[in-house]
Short mmCIF file of C-alpha atoms in Angstrom, two decimals:
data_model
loop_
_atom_site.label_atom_id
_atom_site.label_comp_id
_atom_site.label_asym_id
_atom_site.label_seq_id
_atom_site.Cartn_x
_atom_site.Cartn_y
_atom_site.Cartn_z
CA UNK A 98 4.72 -50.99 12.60
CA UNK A 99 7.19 -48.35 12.37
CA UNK A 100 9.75 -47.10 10.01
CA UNK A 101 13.90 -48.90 10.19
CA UNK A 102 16.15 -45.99 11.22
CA UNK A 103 17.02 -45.44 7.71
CA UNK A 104 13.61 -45.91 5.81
CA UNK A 105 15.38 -48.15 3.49
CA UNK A 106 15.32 -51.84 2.11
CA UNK A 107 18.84 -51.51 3.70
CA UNK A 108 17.46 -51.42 7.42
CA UNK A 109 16.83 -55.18 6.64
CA UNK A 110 20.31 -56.17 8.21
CA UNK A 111 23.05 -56.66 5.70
CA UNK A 112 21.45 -55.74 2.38
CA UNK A 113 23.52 -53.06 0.32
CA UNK A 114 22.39 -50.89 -2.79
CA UNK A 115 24.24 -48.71 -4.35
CA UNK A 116 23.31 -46.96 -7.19
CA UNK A 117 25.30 -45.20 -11.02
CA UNK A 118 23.69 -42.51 -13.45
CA UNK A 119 24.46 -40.43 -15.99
CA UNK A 120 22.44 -37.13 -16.30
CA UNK A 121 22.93 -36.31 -19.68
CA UNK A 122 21.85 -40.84 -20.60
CA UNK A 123 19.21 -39.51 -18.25
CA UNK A 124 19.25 -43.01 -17.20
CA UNK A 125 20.90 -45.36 -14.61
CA UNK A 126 21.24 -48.78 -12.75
CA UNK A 127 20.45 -49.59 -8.97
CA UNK A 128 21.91 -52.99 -7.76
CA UNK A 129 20.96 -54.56 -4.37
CA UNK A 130 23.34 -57.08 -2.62
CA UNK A 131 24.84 -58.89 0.77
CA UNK A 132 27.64 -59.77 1.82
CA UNK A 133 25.99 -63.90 1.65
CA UNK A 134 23.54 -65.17 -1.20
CA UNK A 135 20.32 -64.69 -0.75
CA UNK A 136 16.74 -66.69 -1.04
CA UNK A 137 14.92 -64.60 -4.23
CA UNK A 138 12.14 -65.18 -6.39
CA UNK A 139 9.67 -63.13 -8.41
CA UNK A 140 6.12 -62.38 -9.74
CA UNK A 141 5.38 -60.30 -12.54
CA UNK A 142 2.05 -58.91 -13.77
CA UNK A 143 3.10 -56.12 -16.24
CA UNK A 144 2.29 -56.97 -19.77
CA UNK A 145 5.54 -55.71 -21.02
CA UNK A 146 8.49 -56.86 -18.53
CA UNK A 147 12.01 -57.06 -20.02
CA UNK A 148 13.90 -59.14 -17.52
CA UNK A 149 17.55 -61.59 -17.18
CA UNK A 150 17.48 -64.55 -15.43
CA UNK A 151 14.12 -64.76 -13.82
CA UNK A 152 13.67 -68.19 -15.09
CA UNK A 153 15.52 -68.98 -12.39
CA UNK A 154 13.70 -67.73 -9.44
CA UNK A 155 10.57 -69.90 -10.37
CA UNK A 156 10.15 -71.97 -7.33
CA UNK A 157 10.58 -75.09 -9.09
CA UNK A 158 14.38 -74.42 -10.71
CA UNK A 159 17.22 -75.34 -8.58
CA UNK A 160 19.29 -72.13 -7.86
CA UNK A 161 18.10 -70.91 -4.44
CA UNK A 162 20.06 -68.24 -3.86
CA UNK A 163 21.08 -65.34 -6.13
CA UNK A 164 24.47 -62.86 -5.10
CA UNK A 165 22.63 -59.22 -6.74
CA UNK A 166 19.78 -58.05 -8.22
CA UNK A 167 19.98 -55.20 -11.00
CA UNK A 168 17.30 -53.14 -11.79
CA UNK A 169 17.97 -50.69 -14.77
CA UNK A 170 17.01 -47.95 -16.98
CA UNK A 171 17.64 -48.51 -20.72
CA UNK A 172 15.49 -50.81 -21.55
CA UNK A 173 16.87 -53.82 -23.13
CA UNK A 174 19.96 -52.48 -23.70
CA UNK A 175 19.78 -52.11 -19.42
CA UNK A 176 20.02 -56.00 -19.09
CA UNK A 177 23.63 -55.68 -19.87
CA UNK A 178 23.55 -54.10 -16.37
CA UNK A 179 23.87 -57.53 -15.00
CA UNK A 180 26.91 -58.19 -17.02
CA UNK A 181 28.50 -55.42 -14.98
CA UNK A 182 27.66 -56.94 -11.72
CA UNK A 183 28.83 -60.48 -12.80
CA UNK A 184 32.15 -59.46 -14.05
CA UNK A 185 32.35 -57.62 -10.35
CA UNK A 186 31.26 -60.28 -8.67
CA UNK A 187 33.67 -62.65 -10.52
CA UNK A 188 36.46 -61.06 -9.72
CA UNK A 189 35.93 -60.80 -6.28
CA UNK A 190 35.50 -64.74 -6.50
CA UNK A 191 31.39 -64.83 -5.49
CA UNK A 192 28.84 -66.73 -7.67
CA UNK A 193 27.15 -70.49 -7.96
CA UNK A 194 30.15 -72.71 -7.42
CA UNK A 195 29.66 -75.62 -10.52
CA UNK A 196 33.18 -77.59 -9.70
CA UNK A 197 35.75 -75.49 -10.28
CA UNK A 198 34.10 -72.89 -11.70
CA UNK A 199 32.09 -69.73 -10.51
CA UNK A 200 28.95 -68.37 -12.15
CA UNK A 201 27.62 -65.38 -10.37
CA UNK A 202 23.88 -65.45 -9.82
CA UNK A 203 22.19 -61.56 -10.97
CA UNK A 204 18.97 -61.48 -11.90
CA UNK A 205 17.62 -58.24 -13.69
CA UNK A 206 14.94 -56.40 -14.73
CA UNK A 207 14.36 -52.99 -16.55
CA UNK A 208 12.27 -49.99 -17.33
CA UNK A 209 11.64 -47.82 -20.68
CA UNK A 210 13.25 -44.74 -20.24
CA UNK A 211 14.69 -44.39 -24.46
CA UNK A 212 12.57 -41.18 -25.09
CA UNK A 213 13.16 -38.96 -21.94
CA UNK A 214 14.94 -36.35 -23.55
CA UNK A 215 18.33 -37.63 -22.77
CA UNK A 216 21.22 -38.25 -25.07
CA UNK A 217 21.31 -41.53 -26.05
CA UNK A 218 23.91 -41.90 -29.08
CA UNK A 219 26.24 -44.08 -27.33
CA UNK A 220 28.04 -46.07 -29.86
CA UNK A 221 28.92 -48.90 -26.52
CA UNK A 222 26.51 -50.58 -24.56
CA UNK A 223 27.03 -47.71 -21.26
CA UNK A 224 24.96 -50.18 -18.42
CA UNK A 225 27.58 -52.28 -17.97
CA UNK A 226 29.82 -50.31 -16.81
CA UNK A 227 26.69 -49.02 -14.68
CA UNK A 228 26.15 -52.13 -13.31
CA UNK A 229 29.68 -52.52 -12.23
CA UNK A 230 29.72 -48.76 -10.64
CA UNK A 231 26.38 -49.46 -9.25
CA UNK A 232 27.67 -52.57 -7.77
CA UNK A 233 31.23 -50.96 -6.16
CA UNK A 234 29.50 -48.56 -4.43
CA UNK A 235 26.38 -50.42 -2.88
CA UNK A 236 26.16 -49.08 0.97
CA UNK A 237 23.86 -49.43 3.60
CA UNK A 238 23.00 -45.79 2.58
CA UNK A 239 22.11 -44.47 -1.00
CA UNK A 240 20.35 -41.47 -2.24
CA UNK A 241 16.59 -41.68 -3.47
CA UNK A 242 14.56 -39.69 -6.39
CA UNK A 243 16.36 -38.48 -9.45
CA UNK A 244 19.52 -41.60 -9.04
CA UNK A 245 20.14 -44.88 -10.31
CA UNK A 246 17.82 -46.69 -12.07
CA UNK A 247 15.41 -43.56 -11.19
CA UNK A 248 17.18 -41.39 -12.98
CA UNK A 249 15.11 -41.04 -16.28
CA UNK A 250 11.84 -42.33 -14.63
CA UNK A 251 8.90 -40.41 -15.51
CA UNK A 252 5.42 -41.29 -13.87
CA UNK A 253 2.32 -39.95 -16.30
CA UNK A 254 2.15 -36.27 -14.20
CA UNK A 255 5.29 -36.24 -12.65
CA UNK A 256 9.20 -37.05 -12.87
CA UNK A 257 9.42 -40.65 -11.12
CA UNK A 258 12.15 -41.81 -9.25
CA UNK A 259 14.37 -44.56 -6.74
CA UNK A 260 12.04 -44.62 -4.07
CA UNK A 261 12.30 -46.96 -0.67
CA UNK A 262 10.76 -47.46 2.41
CA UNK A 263 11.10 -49.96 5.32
CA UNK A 264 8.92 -51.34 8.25
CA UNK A 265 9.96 -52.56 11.93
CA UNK A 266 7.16 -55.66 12.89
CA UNK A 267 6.51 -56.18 16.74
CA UNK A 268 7.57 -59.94 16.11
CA UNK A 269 11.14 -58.24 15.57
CA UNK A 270 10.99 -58.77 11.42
CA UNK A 271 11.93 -55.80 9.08
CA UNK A 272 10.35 -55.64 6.08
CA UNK A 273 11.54 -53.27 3.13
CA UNK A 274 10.89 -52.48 -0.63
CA UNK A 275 12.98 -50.50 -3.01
CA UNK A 276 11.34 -49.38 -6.35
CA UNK A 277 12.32 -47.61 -9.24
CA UNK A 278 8.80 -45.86 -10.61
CA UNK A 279 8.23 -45.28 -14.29
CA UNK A 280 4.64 -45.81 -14.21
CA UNK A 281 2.14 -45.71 -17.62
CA UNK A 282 -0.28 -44.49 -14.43
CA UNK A 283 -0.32 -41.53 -12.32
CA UNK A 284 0.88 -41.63 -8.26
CA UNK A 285 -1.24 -38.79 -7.48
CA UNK A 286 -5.22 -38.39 -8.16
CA UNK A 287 -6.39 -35.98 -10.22
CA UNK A 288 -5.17 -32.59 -9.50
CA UNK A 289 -1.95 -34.32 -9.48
CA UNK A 290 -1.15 -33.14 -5.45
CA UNK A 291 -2.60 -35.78 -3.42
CA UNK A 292 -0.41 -39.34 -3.44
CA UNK A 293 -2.89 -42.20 -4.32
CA UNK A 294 -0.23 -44.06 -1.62
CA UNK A 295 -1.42 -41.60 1.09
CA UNK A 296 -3.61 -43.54 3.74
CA UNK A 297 -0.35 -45.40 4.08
CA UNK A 298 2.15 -42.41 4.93
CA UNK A 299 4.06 -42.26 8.05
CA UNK A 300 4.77 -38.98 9.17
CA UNK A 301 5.64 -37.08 6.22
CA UNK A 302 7.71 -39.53 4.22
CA UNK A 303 6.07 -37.49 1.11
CA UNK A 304 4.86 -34.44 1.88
CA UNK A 305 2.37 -34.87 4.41
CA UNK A 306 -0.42 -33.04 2.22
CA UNK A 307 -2.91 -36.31 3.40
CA UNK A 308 -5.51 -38.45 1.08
CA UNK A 309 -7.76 -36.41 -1.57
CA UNK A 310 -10.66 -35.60 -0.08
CA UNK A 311 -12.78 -36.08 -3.35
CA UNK A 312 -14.91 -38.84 -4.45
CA UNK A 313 -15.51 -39.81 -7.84
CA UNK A 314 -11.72 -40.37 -8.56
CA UNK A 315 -12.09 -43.05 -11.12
CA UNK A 316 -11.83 -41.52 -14.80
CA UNK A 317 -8.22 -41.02 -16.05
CA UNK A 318 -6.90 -37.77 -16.75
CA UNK A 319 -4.78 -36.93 -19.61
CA UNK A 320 -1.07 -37.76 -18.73
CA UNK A 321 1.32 -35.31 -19.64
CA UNK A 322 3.94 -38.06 -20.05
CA UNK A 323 2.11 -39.30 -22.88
CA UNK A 324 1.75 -35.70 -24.56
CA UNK A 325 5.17 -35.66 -24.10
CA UNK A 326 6.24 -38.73 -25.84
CA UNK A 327 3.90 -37.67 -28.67
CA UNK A 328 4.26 -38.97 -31.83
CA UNK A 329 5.62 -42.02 -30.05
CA UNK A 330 3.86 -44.41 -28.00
CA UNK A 331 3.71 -43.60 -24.14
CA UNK A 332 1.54 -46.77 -23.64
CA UNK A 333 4.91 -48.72 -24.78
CA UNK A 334 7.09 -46.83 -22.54
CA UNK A 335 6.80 -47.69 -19.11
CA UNK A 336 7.15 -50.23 -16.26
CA UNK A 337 7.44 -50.59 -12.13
CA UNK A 338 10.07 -52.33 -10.88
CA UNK A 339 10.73 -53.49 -7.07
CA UNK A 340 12.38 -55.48 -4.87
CA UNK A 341 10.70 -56.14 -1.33
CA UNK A 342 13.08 -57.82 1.62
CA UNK A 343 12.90 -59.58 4.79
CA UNK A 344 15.09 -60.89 7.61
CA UNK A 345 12.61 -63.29 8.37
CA UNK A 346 13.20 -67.32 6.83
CA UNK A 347 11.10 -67.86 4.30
CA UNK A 348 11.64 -70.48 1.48
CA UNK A 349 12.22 -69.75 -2.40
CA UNK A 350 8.07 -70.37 -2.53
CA UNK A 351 7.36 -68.24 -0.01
CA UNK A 352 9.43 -65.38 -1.24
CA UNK A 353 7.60 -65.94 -4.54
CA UNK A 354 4.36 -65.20 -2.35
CA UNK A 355 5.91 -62.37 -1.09
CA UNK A 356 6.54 -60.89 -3.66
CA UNK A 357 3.13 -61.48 -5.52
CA UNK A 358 1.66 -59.80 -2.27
CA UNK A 359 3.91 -56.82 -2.58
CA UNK A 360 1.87 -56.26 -5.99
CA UNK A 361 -1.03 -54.80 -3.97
CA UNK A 362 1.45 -52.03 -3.24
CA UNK A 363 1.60 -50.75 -7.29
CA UNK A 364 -1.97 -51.09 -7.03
CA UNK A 365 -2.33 -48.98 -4.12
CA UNK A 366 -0.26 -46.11 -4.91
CA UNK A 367 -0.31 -46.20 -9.05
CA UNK A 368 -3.74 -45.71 -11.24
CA UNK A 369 -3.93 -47.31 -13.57
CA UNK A 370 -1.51 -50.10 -12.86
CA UNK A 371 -0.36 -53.69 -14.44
CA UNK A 372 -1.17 -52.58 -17.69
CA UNK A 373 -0.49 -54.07 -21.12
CA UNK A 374 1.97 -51.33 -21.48
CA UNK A 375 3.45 -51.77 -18.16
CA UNK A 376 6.57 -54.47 -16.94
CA UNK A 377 5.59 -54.67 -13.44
CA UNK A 378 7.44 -56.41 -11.90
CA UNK A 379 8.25 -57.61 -8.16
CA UNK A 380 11.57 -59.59 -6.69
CA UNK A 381 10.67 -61.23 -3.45
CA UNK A 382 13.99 -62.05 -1.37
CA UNK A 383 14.95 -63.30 1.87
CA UNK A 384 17.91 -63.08 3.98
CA UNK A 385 17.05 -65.55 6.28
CA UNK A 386 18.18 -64.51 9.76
CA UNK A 387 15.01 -64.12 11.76
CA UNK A 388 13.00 -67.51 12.41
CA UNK A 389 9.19 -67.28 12.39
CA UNK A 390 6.51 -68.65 13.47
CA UNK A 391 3.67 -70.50 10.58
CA UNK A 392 1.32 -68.19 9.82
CA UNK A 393 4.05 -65.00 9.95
CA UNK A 394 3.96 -64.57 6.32
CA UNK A 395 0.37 -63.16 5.70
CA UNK A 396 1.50 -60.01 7.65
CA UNK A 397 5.13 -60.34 6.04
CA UNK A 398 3.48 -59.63 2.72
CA UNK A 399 0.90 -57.31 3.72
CA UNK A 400 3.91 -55.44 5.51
CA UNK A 401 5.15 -55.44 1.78
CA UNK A 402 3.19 -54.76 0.00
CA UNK A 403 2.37 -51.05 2.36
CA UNK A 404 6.64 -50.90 2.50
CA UNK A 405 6.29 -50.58 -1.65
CA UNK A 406 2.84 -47.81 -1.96
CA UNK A 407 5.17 -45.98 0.13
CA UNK A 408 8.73 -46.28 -2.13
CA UNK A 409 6.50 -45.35 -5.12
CA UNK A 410 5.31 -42.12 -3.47
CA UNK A 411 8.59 -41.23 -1.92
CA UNK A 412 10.02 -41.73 -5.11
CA UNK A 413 8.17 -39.39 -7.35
CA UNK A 414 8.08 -36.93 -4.50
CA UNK A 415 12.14 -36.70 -3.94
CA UNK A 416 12.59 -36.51 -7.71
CA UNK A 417 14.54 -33.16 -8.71
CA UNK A 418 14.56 -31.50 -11.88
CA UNK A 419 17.56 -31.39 -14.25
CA UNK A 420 18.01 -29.76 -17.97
CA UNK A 421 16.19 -31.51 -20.85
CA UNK A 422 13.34 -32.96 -18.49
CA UNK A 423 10.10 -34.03 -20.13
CA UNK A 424 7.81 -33.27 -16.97
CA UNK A 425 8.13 -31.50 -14.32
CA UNK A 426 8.78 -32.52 -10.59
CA UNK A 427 6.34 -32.90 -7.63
CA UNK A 428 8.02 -30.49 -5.68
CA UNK A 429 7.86 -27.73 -8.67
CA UNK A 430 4.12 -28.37 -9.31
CA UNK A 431 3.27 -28.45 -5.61
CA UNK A 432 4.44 -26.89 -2.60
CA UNK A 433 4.05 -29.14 0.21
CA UNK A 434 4.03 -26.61 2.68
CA UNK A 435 0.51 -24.94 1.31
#
């Protein structure tokens, strides 16, 4: 297994992302698309998920294939992200044909990011017009950290982040996972260096600094995020939100399966994770190019599910700082070069 030449969901071929913020919102929107419709589905084991259309992906409803996948800041008011990509989509003639008419297919999910210090007195709705940006610009390359629907992340020591990461399998499948971290839990142990995602690091994807050497890592610390938020409630204001991607054929099912094994991933690089407080939540897509052989998906989804401890930690360690933040960054609280 070895990193795509980008180290993005985009190295699996012909998936786009492109990404729209506002700094002082202190929020954004991150779409993911093709150029085709692709197999999705989805898993969710947050307590709190705020989501548009994931009804749909259940493998027992009859829409196979979606056209985009949002995933926004903003919380509910975010969902209107996927209005943004629809009315794109639309006009560029793409969605569900139902006789003569065309209903693009854009699932959605979002994360709590309402009391990050940003300005939010809009007096319009601003994530559709996110959603559309977000859409216009989707690239094989897009930037990571402090962006899209990363923007006003914060993890419970850190600023979170967009984070990504891919995976090259000898059988000649890529596997990727794109994340947007705003976790009730911390990424790092206590100490707040070491990334709990660190056995799984290649190279030095975030930092290099290696796995705590301690034992006894159990007990929580006190998050700062929540000190923050105080008097509000931090344990109300938070959620993980992915996508992981293949090339390889898998069926709506399947993708479902893939996407409940990319939850290992939150587990692995987040502590505490799937809490009551959180929305995590997981799209598992395909893009169906690469035939495989029975059997192929156990690794698929282990691939996964390492692809996505990885995007969490890259994402909270490529965060930068901006007026008005709440927490500070990695990178300010911790030189990676000690």
């Amino acid at each position: 297994m070895t990193p795509g030449s980008r180290n993005l969901i985009t190295d699996v071929p012909g998936l786009l992302v492109g990404n729209a913020e506002d700094h002082a919102l202190k929020s954004g929107t991150t779409v993911l698309t093709a150029a085709e419709p692709f197999t999705a589905s989805v898993h969710v084991m947050g307590g709190a998920p705020g989501t548009r259309e994931t009804d749909l992906l259940a493998p027992d409803k009859s829409v196979t294939r979606v056209d985009a996948i949002a995933l926004s800041g903003g919380s509910a008011f975010g969902l209107d992200a996927c209005s943004g990509v629809s009315d794109a989509l639309y006009t560029q003639g793409r969605g569900f044909n139902v006789g003569n008419a065309v209903v693009p297919i854009v699932p959605g999910a979002i994360l709590f990011d309402l009391l990050n210090g940003g300005d939010k007195s809009w007096t319009e709705n601003p994530y559709r017009a996110l959603g559309r940006a977000a859409y216009l610009t989707a690239a094989e390359d897009f930037r990571l950290g402090t962006a899209g629907a990363g923007t006003g992340a914060l993890a419970a020591m850190h600023k979170g982040g967009l984070g990504s990461a891919s995976l090259q399998l000898e059988s000649g499948v890529t596997v990727g996972a794109l994340v947007a971290a705003n976790p009730l839990g911390s990424v790092t142990t206590p100490g707040n260096r070491h990334f709990w995602a660190a056995h799984f690091e290649i190279g030095s994807e975030f930092g290099g600094v290696g796995p705590d050497p301690s034992s006894g890592l159990g007990p929580i610390p006190k998050s700062l995020k929540a000190q923050a938020m105080h008097p509000a409630s931090p344990e109300k204001a938070n959620t993980t939100i992915a996508i992981v991607a293949t090339d390889a054929a898998l069926s709506k099912p399947q993708c479902q399966r893939l996407a409940m094994a990319a939850h290992d991933g939150i587990a692995r690089a987040i502590v505490p994770s799937h809490t009551p407080g959180d929305g995590d939540l997981v799209f598992g897509i395909s893009t169906g190019s690469q035939e495989v052989e029975e059997g192929a998906l156990a690794l698929i989804g282990h691939s996964a599910s390492l692809c996505l401890a990885r995007a969490i930690a890259r994402a909270v360690f490529l965060a930068s700082s901006s007026a008005g933040d709440l927490l500070p960054c990695w990178s300010e609280m911790h030189d990676n070069r000690e």
